[in-house]
DNA sequence: ATGATGTCCTGGGCGC
DNA sequence: TGCGCCCAGGACATCA
């Protein structure tokens, strides 16, 4: 999936392109994604106006003028495109087409269908099952070295797995966890409870820095991700370790290693990261 | 409770 | 050209 920078890039674009638009029709090409669409989903959207587009973790929150939020998660392969006209024919994995009064359309495309789209009343968002267990946003004041150390102190799991746990901090996926650990010179296999307060401090800074730099680059474009205007992000060119197995470390020249943790690839420099 | 593993799904790329 | 693997920006459920 898009990680936080990719979702944030899409959010910014959508906030410009669909804010104040009124939904004219909704086409659902199937009955579910990762979860079912709400009952009478189309009827609940038609006639509503988009007030804003915000973000929590990797969820896009599209605020409607009826005190409901259209929640969208892109999973691993979800894409949102906004166009002047609906394509004809639709793409194979175009699952939802939302048409606005001016004729423009928002197309939700998701090859693997790990994404979701649902409606949640504004006031119930925090307690909703998708949101209630989420940890702090990485850019929030709550996410600091003291907080992180507290979360790590009794944990023997590898630091990489802990950072990818949304209950600890949200939005930091496979790529940016690897990149942050490299910047902080921390081995991804280090146990959480062995991280010093200096290292925790460094991690918080580097997680924020790498996410911010990626947002400034319009995210990273790999296989599936595309921006809502169809352009690519370009942060992928700035990866220091992700996807660089068997290549040499930009710091020390050692060979970048790929290992598997929780079924996900981890890339790191065994010499720089201890 | 924590940590490790398996699952949802489709498609691209590789070796044979 | 085809087959069988392995791989993929996530999030859960389930097991010991």
PDB file of C-alpha atoms (C1' of nucleotides) in Angstrom:
ATOM      1  CA  UNK A   1       0.000   0.000   0.000  1.00  0.00           C
ATOM      2  CA  UNK A   2       0.718   3.470   0.004  1.00  0.00           C
ATOM      3  CA  UNK A   3       2.221   4.322   3.347  1.00  0.00           C
ATOM      4  CA  UNK A   4       1.566   7.593   5.131  1.00  0.00           C
ATOM      5  CA  UNK A   5       3.387   9.855   2.629  1.00  0.00           C
ATOM      6  CA  UNK A   6       1.493   8.415  -0.311  1.00  0.00           C
ATOM      7  CA  UNK A   7      -1.859   8.698   1.469  1.00  0.00           C
ATOM      8  CA  UNK A   8      -1.023  12.243   2.541  1.00  0.00           C
ATOM      9  CA  UNK A   9      -0.100  13.147  -1.034  1.00  0.00           C
ATOM     10  CA  UNK A  10      -3.430  11.816  -2.261  1.00  0.00           C
ATOM     11  CA  UNK A  11      -5.242  13.608   0.547  1.00  0.00           C
ATOM     12  CA  UNK A  12      -3.780  16.958  -0.437  1.00  0.00           C
ATOM     13  CA  UNK A  13      -4.678  16.453  -4.062  1.00  0.00           C
ATOM     14  CA  UNK A  14      -8.210  15.318  -3.267  1.00  0.00           C
ATOM     15  CA  UNK A  15      -8.781  18.209  -0.911  1.00  0.00           C
ATOM     16  CA  UNK A  16      -8.143  20.480  -3.865  1.00  0.00           C
ATOM     17  CA  UNK A  17      -9.898  18.491  -6.549  1.00  0.00           C
ATOM     18  CA  UNK A  18     -13.120  17.329  -4.869  1.00  0.00           C
ATOM     19  CA  UNK A  19     -13.754  19.771  -2.017  1.00  0.00           C
ATOM     20  CA  UNK A  20     -17.172  21.404  -2.377  1.00  0.00           C
ATOM     21  CA  UNK A  21     -18.197  18.961  -5.083  1.00  0.00           C
ATOM     22  CA  UNK A  22     -21.643  17.406  -4.885  1.00  0.00           C
ATOM     23  CA  UNK A  23     -22.059  13.681  -5.492  1.00  0.00           C
ATOM     24  CA  UNK A  24     -24.370  12.986  -8.407  1.00  0.00           C
ATOM     25  CA  UNK A  25     -24.115   9.217  -8.770  1.00  0.00           C
ATOM     26  CA  UNK A  26     -22.216   6.245  -7.387  1.00  0.00           C
ATOM     27  CA  UNK A  27     -21.414   3.096  -9.310  1.00  0.00           C
ATOM     28  CA  UNK A  28     -20.397   0.013  -7.323  1.00  0.00           C
ATOM     29  CA  UNK A  29     -18.969  -2.737  -9.483  1.00  0.00           C
ATOM     30  CA  UNK A  30     -18.968  -5.285  -6.664  1.00  0.00           C
ATOM     31  CA  UNK A  31     -20.528  -5.747  -3.252  1.00  0.00           C
ATOM     32  CA  UNK A  32     -17.385  -5.563  -1.153  1.00  0.00           C
ATOM     33  CA  UNK A  33     -13.695  -4.819  -0.921  1.00  0.00           C
ATOM     34  CA  UNK A  34     -11.915  -6.067   2.211  1.00  0.00           C
ATOM     35  CA  UNK A  35     -15.202  -5.441   4.005  1.00  0.00           C
ATOM     36  CA  UNK A  36     -18.729  -5.008   2.665  1.00  0.00           C
ATOM     37  CA  UNK A  37     -19.916  -1.635   1.489  1.00  0.00           C
ATOM     38  CA  UNK A  38     -22.611  -0.206   3.806  1.00  0.00           C
ATOM     39  CA  UNK A  39     -26.245  -1.004   3.013  1.00  0.00           C
ATOM     40  CA  UNK A  40     -27.699   1.457   0.521  1.00  0.00           C
ATOM     41  CA  UNK A  41     -24.234   2.967   0.146  1.00  0.00           C
ATOM     42  CA  UNK A  42     -25.011   4.826  -3.070  1.00  0.00           C
ATOM     43  CA  UNK A  43     -28.210   6.378  -1.710  1.00  0.00           C
ATOM     44  CA  UNK A  44     -26.320   7.546   1.359  1.00  0.00           C
ATOM     45  CA  UNK A  45     -23.789   9.382  -0.824  1.00  0.00           C
ATOM     46  CA  UNK A  46     -25.891  10.892  -3.591  1.00  0.00           C
ATOM     47  CA  UNK A  47     -26.608  14.590  -3.087  1.00  0.00           C
ATOM     48  CA  UNK A  48     -23.968  14.974  -0.392  1.00  0.00           C
ATOM     49  CA  UNK A  49     -21.357  17.675  -0.613  1.00  0.00           C
ATOM     50  CA  UNK A  50     -17.657  17.117   0.139  1.00  0.00           C
ATOM     51  CA  UNK A  51     -16.599  19.500   2.892  1.00  0.00           C
ATOM     52  CA  UNK A  52     -12.975  18.455   3.320  1.00  0.00           C
ATOM     53  CA  UNK A  53     -10.516  15.599   2.945  1.00  0.00           C
ATOM     54  CA  UNK A  54      -8.385  14.736   5.959  1.00  0.00           C
ATOM     55  CA  UNK A  55      -6.376  11.735   7.113  1.00  0.00           C
ATOM     56  CA  UNK A  56      -5.972   9.489  10.150  1.00  0.00           C
ATOM     57  CA  UNK A  57      -3.190   6.903   9.921  1.00  0.00           C
ATOM     58  CA  UNK A  58      -3.517   5.543   6.380  1.00  0.00           C
ATOM     59  CA  UNK A  59      -7.239   6.243   6.192  1.00  0.00           C
ATOM     60  CA  UNK A  60      -8.600   9.017   4.012  1.00  0.00           C
ATOM     61  CA  UNK A  61     -11.479  10.803   5.740  1.00  0.00           C
ATOM     62  CA  UNK A  62     -13.864  12.506   3.345  1.00  0.00           C
ATOM     63  CA  UNK A  63     -16.158  14.748   5.353  1.00  0.00           C
ATOM     64  CA  UNK A  64     -19.690  14.984   3.998  1.00  0.00           C
ATOM     65  CA  UNK A  65     -22.269  17.666   4.723  1.00  0.00           C
ATOM     66  CA  UNK A  66     -24.544  15.226   6.596  1.00  0.00           C
ATOM     67  CA  UNK A  67     -22.205  14.645   9.553  1.00  0.00           C
ATOM     68  CA  UNK A  68     -20.907  11.410   8.072  1.00  0.00           C
ATOM     69  CA  UNK A  69     -17.395  10.564   6.960  1.00  0.00           C
ATOM     70  CA  UNK A  70     -16.624   8.535   3.885  1.00  0.00           C
ATOM     71  CA  UNK A  71     -13.663   6.448   5.038  1.00  0.00           C
ATOM     72  CA  UNK A  72     -11.298   5.041   2.431  1.00  0.00           C
ATOM     73  CA  UNK A  73      -8.305   2.775   2.971  1.00  0.00           C
ATOM     74  CA  UNK A  74      -6.139   1.840   0.003  1.00  0.00           C
ATOM     75  CA  UNK A  75      -4.781  -1.448   1.319  1.00  0.00           C
ATOM     76  CA  UNK A  76      -1.741  -2.617  -0.645  1.00  0.00           C
ATOM     77  CA  UNK A  77      -2.817  -1.760  -4.150  1.00  0.00           C
ATOM     78  CA  UNK A  78      -5.626   0.805  -3.923  1.00  0.00           C
ATOM     79  CA  UNK A  79      -5.531   3.841  -6.209  1.00  0.00           C
ATOM     80  CA  UNK A  80      -7.737   6.872  -6.498  1.00  0.00           C
ATOM     81  CA  UNK A  81      -7.917   8.785  -9.732  1.00  0.00           C
ATOM     82  CA  UNK A  82      -9.886  11.953 -10.370  1.00  0.00           C
ATOM     83  CA  UNK A  83     -10.738  12.617 -14.008  1.00  0.00           C
ATOM     84  CA  UNK A  84     -12.919  14.911 -16.073  1.00  0.00           C
ATOM     85  CA  UNK A  85     -14.867  11.970 -17.478  1.00  0.00           C
ATOM     86  CA  UNK A  86     -15.364   8.330 -16.585  1.00  0.00           C
ATOM     87  CA  UNK A  87     -13.295   6.009 -18.763  1.00  0.00           C
ATOM     88  CA  UNK A  88     -15.222   3.759 -21.101  1.00  0.00           C
ATOM     89  CA  UNK A  89     -14.807   0.924 -20.650  1.00  0.00           C
ATOM     90  CA  UNK A  90     -13.805   0.931 -16.998  1.00  0.00           C
ATOM     91  CA  UNK A  91     -10.522  -0.681 -16.003  1.00  0.00           C
ATOM     92  CA  UNK A  92     -10.579  -4.259 -14.782  1.00  0.00           C
ATOM     93  CA  UNK A  93     -10.125  -3.321 -11.139  1.00  0.00           C
ATOM     94  CA  UNK A  94     -12.115  -0.094 -11.101  1.00  0.00           C
ATOM     95  CA  UNK A  95     -14.509  -0.983  -8.279  1.00  0.00           C
ATOM     96  CA  UNK A  96     -16.194   2.311  -7.421  1.00  0.00           C
ATOM     97  CA  UNK A  97     -16.948   5.361  -9.560  1.00  0.00           C
ATOM     98  CA  UNK A  98     -18.242   8.466  -7.803  1.00  0.00           C
ATOM     99  CA  UNK A  99     -19.507  11.076 -10.258  1.00  0.00           C
ATOM    100  CA  UNK A 100     -19.918  14.704  -9.259  1.00  0.00           C
ATOM    101  CA  UNK A 101     -22.423  17.268 -10.471  1.00  0.00           C
ATOM    102  CA  UNK A 102     -19.899  18.879 -12.784  1.00  0.00           C
ATOM    103  CA  UNK A 103     -19.318  15.543 -14.522  1.00  0.00           C
ATOM    104  CA  UNK A 104     -15.875  14.807 -13.064  1.00  0.00           C
ATOM    105  CA  UNK A 105     -15.360  11.417 -11.462  1.00  0.00           C
ATOM    106  CA  UNK A 106     -13.430   9.805  -8.635  1.00  0.00           C
ATOM    107  CA  UNK A 107     -12.404   6.255  -9.503  1.00  0.00           C
ATOM    108  CA  UNK A 108     -11.358   3.741  -6.847  1.00  0.00           C
ATOM    109  CA  UNK A 109      -9.194   1.005  -8.347  1.00  0.00           C
ATOM    110  CA  UNK A 110      -7.729  -1.800  -6.244  1.00  0.00           C
ATOM    111  CA  UNK A 111      -6.183  -4.901  -7.791  1.00  0.00           C
ATOM    112  CA  UNK A 112      -5.826  -6.919  -4.617  1.00  0.00           C
ATOM    113  CA  UNK A 113      -8.884  -5.512  -2.829  1.00  0.00           C
ATOM    114  CA  UNK A 114      -7.227  -5.216   0.567  1.00  0.00           C
ATOM    115  CA  UNK A 115      -8.645  -1.703   0.764  1.00  0.00           C
ATOM    116  CA  UNK A 116     -12.018  -0.635   2.088  1.00  0.00           C
ATOM    117  CA  UNK A 117     -14.630   2.057   1.782  1.00  0.00           C
ATOM    118  CA  UNK A 118     -17.258   2.718   4.415  1.00  0.00           C
ATOM    119  CA  UNK A 119     -19.339   5.408   6.117  1.00  0.00           C
ATOM    120  CA  UNK A 120     -18.916   6.409   9.758  1.00  0.00           C
ATOM    121  CA  UNK A 121     -20.842   9.116  11.628  1.00  0.00           C
ATOM    122  CA  UNK A 122     -18.547  11.984  12.482  1.00  0.00           C
ATOM    123  CA  UNK A 123     -19.040  11.651  16.213  1.00  0.00           C
ATOM    124  CA  UNK A 124     -18.383   7.910  16.269  1.00  0.00           C
ATOM    125  CA  UNK A 125     -15.094   7.995  14.446  1.00  0.00           C
ATOM    126  CA  UNK A 126     -12.806   7.789  17.486  1.00  0.00           C
ATOM    127  CA  UNK A 127     -14.643   4.829  18.976  1.00  0.00           C
ATOM    128  CA  UNK A 128     -15.108   3.044  15.670  1.00  0.00           C
ATOM    129  CA  UNK A 129     -13.443  -0.356  15.522  1.00  0.00           C
ATOM    130  CA  UNK A 130     -11.161   0.753  12.685  1.00  0.00           C
ATOM    131  CA  UNK A 131      -9.852   3.692  14.708  1.00  0.00           C
ATOM    132  CA  UNK A 132     -10.162   3.037  18.427  1.00  0.00           C
ATOM    133  CA  UNK A 133      -6.887   1.130  18.845  1.00  0.00           C
ATOM    134  CA  UNK A 134      -4.732   3.340  16.663  1.00  0.00           C
ATOM    135  CA  UNK A 135      -1.647   4.894  18.206  1.00  0.00           C
ATOM    136  CA  UNK A 136      -0.533   8.501  17.759  1.00  0.00           C
ATOM    137  CA  UNK A 137       0.257  10.167  14.469  1.00  0.00           C
ATOM    138  CA  UNK A 138       4.026  10.329  13.936  1.00  0.00           C
ATOM    139  CA  UNK A 139       3.916  14.135  13.615  1.00  0.00           C
ATOM    140  CA  UNK A 140       1.880  14.602  16.778  1.00  0.00           C
ATOM    141  CA  UNK A 141       3.332  15.866  20.054  1.00  0.00           C
ATOM    142  CA  UNK A 142       2.257  12.649  21.739  1.00  0.00           C
ATOM    143  CA  UNK A 143       4.786  10.693  19.688  1.00  0.00           C
ATOM    144  CA  UNK A 144       8.061  11.533  21.374  1.00  0.00           C
ATOM    145  CA  UNK A 145      11.067   9.668  22.756  1.00  0.00           C
ATOM    146  CA  UNK A 146       9.514   9.259  26.184  1.00  0.00           C
ATOM    147  CA  UNK A 147       6.345   7.761  24.712  1.00  0.00           C
ATOM    148  CA  UNK A 148       8.285   5.445  22.424  1.00  0.00           C
ATOM    149  CA  UNK A 149      10.620   4.239  25.177  1.00  0.00           C
ATOM    150  CA  UNK A 150       7.626   3.417  27.311  1.00  0.00           C
ATOM    151  CA  UNK A 151       6.131   1.354  24.485  1.00  0.00           C
ATOM    152  CA  UNK A 152       9.436  -0.470  23.969  1.00  0.00           C
ATOM    153  CA  UNK A 153      10.481  -1.144  27.529  1.00  0.00           C
ATOM    154  CA  UNK A 154       8.841  -4.539  28.004  1.00  0.00           C
ATOM    155  CA  UNK A 155       9.010  -5.728  24.434  1.00  0.00           C
ATOM    156  CA  UNK A 156      11.315  -8.445  23.181  1.00  0.00           C
ATOM    157  CA  UNK A 157      10.012  -8.367  19.614  1.00  0.00           C
ATOM    158  CA  UNK A 158      12.295  -6.906  16.940  1.00  0.00           C
ATOM    159  CA  UNK A 159      12.197  -3.107  16.840  1.00  0.00           C
ATOM    160  CA  UNK A 160      11.072  -3.193  13.214  1.00  0.00           C
ATOM    161  CA  UNK A 161       7.955  -5.182  14.038  1.00  0.00           C
ATOM    162  CA  UNK A 162       7.093  -2.868  16.922  1.00  0.00           C
ATOM    163  CA  UNK A 163       7.392   0.248  14.761  1.00  0.00           C
ATOM    164  CA  UNK A 164       5.058  -1.290  12.203  1.00  0.00           C
ATOM    165  CA  UNK A 165       2.430  -1.942  14.880  1.00  0.00           C
ATOM    166  CA  UNK A 166      -0.317   0.658  14.412  1.00  0.00           C
ATOM    167  CA  UNK A 167      -1.064   0.620  18.137  1.00  0.00           C
ATOM    168  CA  UNK A 168       2.403   2.054  18.771  1.00  0.00           C
ATOM    169  CA  UNK A 169       2.547   4.632  15.971  1.00  0.00           C
ATOM    170  CA  UNK A 170       0.481   4.838  12.805  1.00  0.00           C
ATOM    171  CA  UNK A 171       1.397   5.253   9.191  1.00  0.00           C
ATOM    172  CA  UNK A 172       4.919   3.853   9.269  1.00  0.00           C
ATOM    173  CA  UNK A 173       4.898   0.939   6.849  1.00  0.00           C
ATOM    174  CA  UNK A 174       7.496  -1.441   5.521  1.00  0.00           C
ATOM    175  CA  UNK A 175       9.543   1.003   3.449  1.00  0.00           C
ATOM    176  CA  UNK A 176       9.738   3.898   5.848  1.00  0.00           C
ATOM    177  CA  UNK A 177      10.432   1.665   8.850  1.00  0.00           C
ATOM    178  CA  UNK A 178      13.473   0.267   7.046  1.00  0.00           C
ATOM    179  CA  UNK A 179      14.609   3.745   6.019  1.00  0.00           C
ATOM    180  CA  UNK A 180      14.145   5.189   9.513  1.00  0.00           C
ATOM    181  CA  UNK A 181      16.102   2.378  11.159  1.00  0.00           C
ATOM    182  CA  UNK A 182      18.923   2.907   8.686  1.00  0.00           C
ATOM    183  CA  UNK A 183      19.057   6.621   9.450  1.00  0.00           C
ATOM    184  CA  UNK A 184      19.186   5.856  13.175  1.00  0.00           C
ATOM    185  CA  UNK A 185      21.846   3.128  12.733  1.00  0.00           C
ATOM    186  CA  UNK A 186      19.620   0.594  14.487  1.00  0.00           C
ATOM    187  CA  UNK A 187      19.435  -3.028  13.414  1.00  0.00           C
ATOM    188  CA  UNK A 188      15.879  -4.071  12.555  1.00  0.00           C
ATOM    189  CA  UNK A 189      16.348  -7.246  14.590  1.00  0.00           C
ATOM    190  CA  UNK A 190      17.265  -5.460  17.827  1.00  0.00           C
ATOM    191  CA  UNK A 191      14.808  -6.236  20.613  1.00  0.00           C
ATOM    192  CA  UNK A 192      12.584  -3.325  21.513  1.00  0.00           C
ATOM    193  CA  UNK A 193      13.688  -3.281  25.152  1.00  0.00           C
ATOM    194  CA  UNK A 194      17.332  -2.723  24.192  1.00  0.00           C
ATOM    195  CA  UNK A 195      16.730   0.670  22.589  1.00  0.00           C
ATOM    196  CA  UNK A 196      18.382   3.495  24.568  1.00  0.00           C
ATOM    197  CA  UNK A 197      16.734   6.837  25.151  1.00  0.00           C
ATOM    198  CA  UNK A 198      19.228   8.426  22.750  1.00  0.00           C
ATOM    199  CA  UNK A 199      18.257   5.928  20.082  1.00  0.00           C
ATOM    200  CA  UNK A 200      14.563   6.440  20.776  1.00  0.00           C
ATOM    201  CA  UNK A 201      15.085  10.137  20.349  1.00  0.00           C
ATOM    202  CA  UNK A 202      16.901   9.569  17.093  1.00  0.00           C
ATOM    203  CA  UNK A 203      14.181   7.228  15.842  1.00  0.00           C
ATOM    204  CA  UNK A 204      11.414   9.721  16.491  1.00  0.00           C
ATOM    205  CA  UNK A 205      13.347  12.385  14.612  1.00  0.00           C
ATOM    206  CA  UNK A 206      14.229  10.138  11.696  1.00  0.00           C
ATOM    207  CA  UNK A 207      10.749   8.702  11.327  1.00  0.00           C
ATOM    208  CA  UNK A 208       9.418  12.237  11.086  1.00  0.00           C
ATOM    209  CA  UNK A 209      12.177  13.382   8.750  1.00  0.00           C
ATOM    210  CA  UNK A 210      11.856  10.510   6.327  1.00  0.00           C
ATOM    211  CA  UNK A 211       8.076  10.781   6.211  1.00  0.00           C
ATOM    212  CA  UNK A 212       8.242  14.519   5.692  1.00  0.00           C
ATOM    213  CA  UNK A 213      10.839  14.247   2.945  1.00  0.00           C
ATOM    214  CA  UNK A 214       8.728  11.598   1.233  1.00  0.00           C
ATOM    215  CA  UNK A 215       5.627  13.790   1.415  1.00  0.00           C
ATOM    216  CA  UNK A 216       7.638  16.649  -0.073  1.00  0.00           C
ATOM    217  CA  UNK A 217       8.555  14.309  -2.938  1.00  0.00           C
ATOM    218  CA  UNK A 218       4.954  13.330  -3.592  1.00  0.00           C
ATOM    219  CA  UNK A 219       5.462   9.895  -2.056  1.00  0.00           C
ATOM    220  CA  UNK A 220       7.157   6.870  -3.583  1.00  0.00           C
ATOM    221  CA  UNK A 221       5.985   5.184  -6.754  1.00  0.00           C
ATOM    222  CA  UNK A 222       6.615   1.458  -6.930  1.00  0.00           C
ATOM    223  CA  UNK A 223       4.336  -1.078  -8.556  1.00  0.00           C
ATOM    224  CA  UNK A 224       0.848   0.086  -7.806  1.00  0.00           C
ATOM    225  CA  UNK A 225       0.828   3.467  -6.246  1.00  0.00           C
ATOM    226  CA  UNK A 226      -0.168   6.442  -8.350  1.00  0.00           C
ATOM    227  CA  UNK A 227      -1.163   9.903  -7.356  1.00  0.00           C
ATOM    228  CA  UNK A 228      -4.728  10.974  -7.948  1.00  0.00           C
ATOM    229  CA  UNK A 229      -3.642  13.018 -10.945  1.00  0.00           C
ATOM    230  CA  UNK A 230      -1.843   9.969 -12.365  1.00  0.00           C
ATOM    231  CA  UNK A 231       1.627  11.405 -11.743  1.00  0.00           C
ATOM    232  CA  UNK A 232       4.348   9.530  -9.914  1.00  0.00           C
ATOM    233  CA  UNK A 233       5.998  10.369  -6.644  1.00  0.00           C
ATOM    234  CA  UNK A 234       9.763  10.264  -6.734  1.00  0.00           C
ATOM    235  CA  UNK A 235      10.939   9.464  -3.206  1.00  0.00           C
ATOM    236  CA  UNK A 236      11.736   5.912  -4.361  1.00  0.00           C
ATOM    237  CA  UNK A 237      14.910   7.344  -5.864  1.00  0.00           C
ATOM    238  CA  UNK A 238      16.010   8.386  -2.400  1.00  0.00           C
ATOM    239  CA  UNK A 239      15.743   5.008  -0.688  1.00  0.00           C
ATOM    240  CA  UNK A 240      18.940   4.169   1.157  1.00  0.00           C
ATOM    241  CA  UNK A 241      18.174   0.527   1.904  1.00  0.00           C
ATOM    242  CA  UNK A 242      14.680  -0.474   0.750  1.00  0.00           C
ATOM    243  CA  UNK A 243      14.852  -2.674  -2.338  1.00  0.00           C
ATOM    244  CA  UNK A 244      18.664  -2.495  -2.386  1.00  0.00           C
ATOM    245  CA  UNK A 245      19.542  -6.093  -1.506  1.00  0.00           C
ATOM    246  CA  UNK A 246      23.105  -7.010  -2.571  1.00  0.00           C
ATOM    247  CA  UNK A 247      23.931  -3.424  -3.467  1.00  0.00           C
ATOM    248  CA  UNK A 248      26.467  -1.448  -1.495  1.00  0.00           C
ATOM    249  CA  UNK A 249      25.633   0.781   1.418  1.00  0.00           C
ATOM    250  CA  UNK A 250      25.912   4.481   0.618  1.00  0.00           C
ATOM    251  CA  UNK A 251      27.552   5.023   4.013  1.00  0.00           C
ATOM    252  CA  UNK A 252      30.113   2.267   4.304  1.00  0.00           C
ATOM    253  CA  UNK A 253      30.095   0.201   1.127  1.00  0.00           C
ATOM    254  CA  UNK A 254      28.999  -3.007   2.862  1.00  0.00           C
ATOM    255  CA  UNK A 255      26.410  -5.164   1.127  1.00  0.00           C
ATOM    256  CA  UNK A 256      22.785  -4.403   1.960  1.00  0.00           C
ATOM    257  CA  UNK A 257      21.038  -7.461   3.321  1.00  0.00           C
ATOM    258  CA  UNK A 258      17.452  -8.630   2.902  1.00  0.00           C
ATOM    259  CA  UNK A 259      15.815 -10.668   5.646  1.00  0.00           C
ATOM    260  CA  UNK A 260      12.185 -11.583   6.330  1.00  0.00           C
ATOM    261  CA  UNK A 261      10.392 -10.416   9.467  1.00  0.00           C
ATOM    262  CA  UNK A 262       6.725 -11.205  10.005  1.00  0.00           C
ATOM    263  CA  UNK A 263       6.535 -12.240   6.407  1.00  0.00           C
ATOM    264  CA  UNK A 264       7.766  -8.863   5.173  1.00  0.00           C
ATOM    265  CA  UNK A 265      11.080  -8.026   3.575  1.00  0.00           C
ATOM    266  CA  UNK A 266      13.467  -5.994   5.675  1.00  0.00           C
ATOM    267  CA  UNK A 267      16.474  -4.298   4.094  1.00  0.00           C
ATOM    268  CA  UNK A 268      19.388  -3.071   6.183  1.00  0.00           C
ATOM    269  CA  UNK A 269      23.126  -2.551   6.368  1.00  0.00           C
ATOM    270  CA  UNK A 270      24.556  -5.081   8.862  1.00  0.00           C
ATOM    271  CA  UNK A 271      27.636  -2.904   9.293  1.00  0.00           C
ATOM    272  CA  UNK A 272      25.961   0.470   9.913  1.00  0.00           C
ATOM    273  CA  UNK A 273      22.968  -0.810  11.828  1.00  0.00           C
ATOM    274  CA  UNK A 274      23.686  -2.427  15.179  1.00  0.00           C
TER     275      UNK A 274
ATOM    276  C1'  DA B   1      -0.349 -10.154  26.898  1.00  0.00           C
ATOM    277  C1'  DT B   2       3.236 -10.929  23.506  1.00  0.00           C
ATOM    278  C1'  DG B   3       5.343 -12.719  19.479  1.00  0.00           C
ATOM    279  C1'  DA B   4       5.259 -15.526  15.339  1.00  0.00           C
ATOM    280  C1'  DT B   5       2.617 -17.180  11.463  1.00  0.00           C
ATOM    281  C1'  DG B   6      -1.028 -17.518   8.206  1.00  0.00           C
ATOM    282  C1'  DT B   7      -4.704 -15.222   5.377  1.00  0.00           C
ATOM    283  C1'  DC B   8      -7.262 -12.190   2.329  1.00  0.00           C
ATOM    284  C1'  DC B   9      -6.362 -11.161  -3.351  1.00  0.00           C
ATOM    285  C1'  DT B  10      -4.291 -10.395  -8.069  1.00  0.00           C
ATOM    286  C1'  DG B  11      -0.508  -9.936 -11.063  1.00  0.00           C
ATOM    287  C1'  DG B  12       4.421  -9.304 -12.413  1.00  0.00           C
ATOM    288  C1'  DG B  13       8.756 -11.403 -12.910  1.00  0.00           C
ATOM    289  C1'  DC B  14      11.837 -15.055 -12.793  1.00  0.00           C
ATOM    290  C1'  DG B  15      13.885 -19.813 -13.559  1.00  0.00           C
ATOM    291  C1'  DC B  16      13.211 -23.968 -15.874  1.00  0.00           C
TER     292       DC B  16
ATOM    293  C1'  DT C   1       4.871 -20.330 -24.469  1.00  0.00           C
ATOM    294  C1'  DG C   2       3.800 -22.199 -20.208  1.00  0.00           C
ATOM    295  C1'  DC C   3       4.148 -23.654 -15.449  1.00  0.00           C
ATOM    296  C1'  DG C   4       5.328 -23.040 -10.780  1.00  0.00           C
ATOM    297  C1'  DC C   5       7.315 -20.247  -7.556  1.00  0.00           C
ATOM    298  C1'  DC C   6       8.231 -15.963  -5.001  1.00  0.00           C
ATOM    299  C1'  DC C   7       7.333 -11.338  -4.414  1.00  0.00           C
ATOM    300  C1'  DA C   8       4.427  -6.954  -3.443  1.00  0.00           C
ATOM    301  C1'  DG C   9       3.500   0.593   0.327  1.00  0.00           C
ATOM    302  C1'  DG C  10      -1.572  -3.540   4.970  1.00  0.00           C
ATOM    303  C1'  DA C  11      -4.167  -5.246   8.489  1.00  0.00           C
ATOM    304  C1'  DC C  12      -6.238  -9.008  10.881  1.00  0.00           C
ATOM    305  C1'  DA C  13      -7.108 -13.509  12.947  1.00  0.00           C
ATOM    306  C1'  DT C  14      -5.218 -17.272  15.211  1.00  0.00           C
ATOM    307  C1'  DC C  15      -1.849 -20.120  17.440  1.00  0.00           C
ATOM    308  C1'  DA C  16       1.501 -21.351  21.198  1.00  0.00           C
TER     309       DA C  16
END
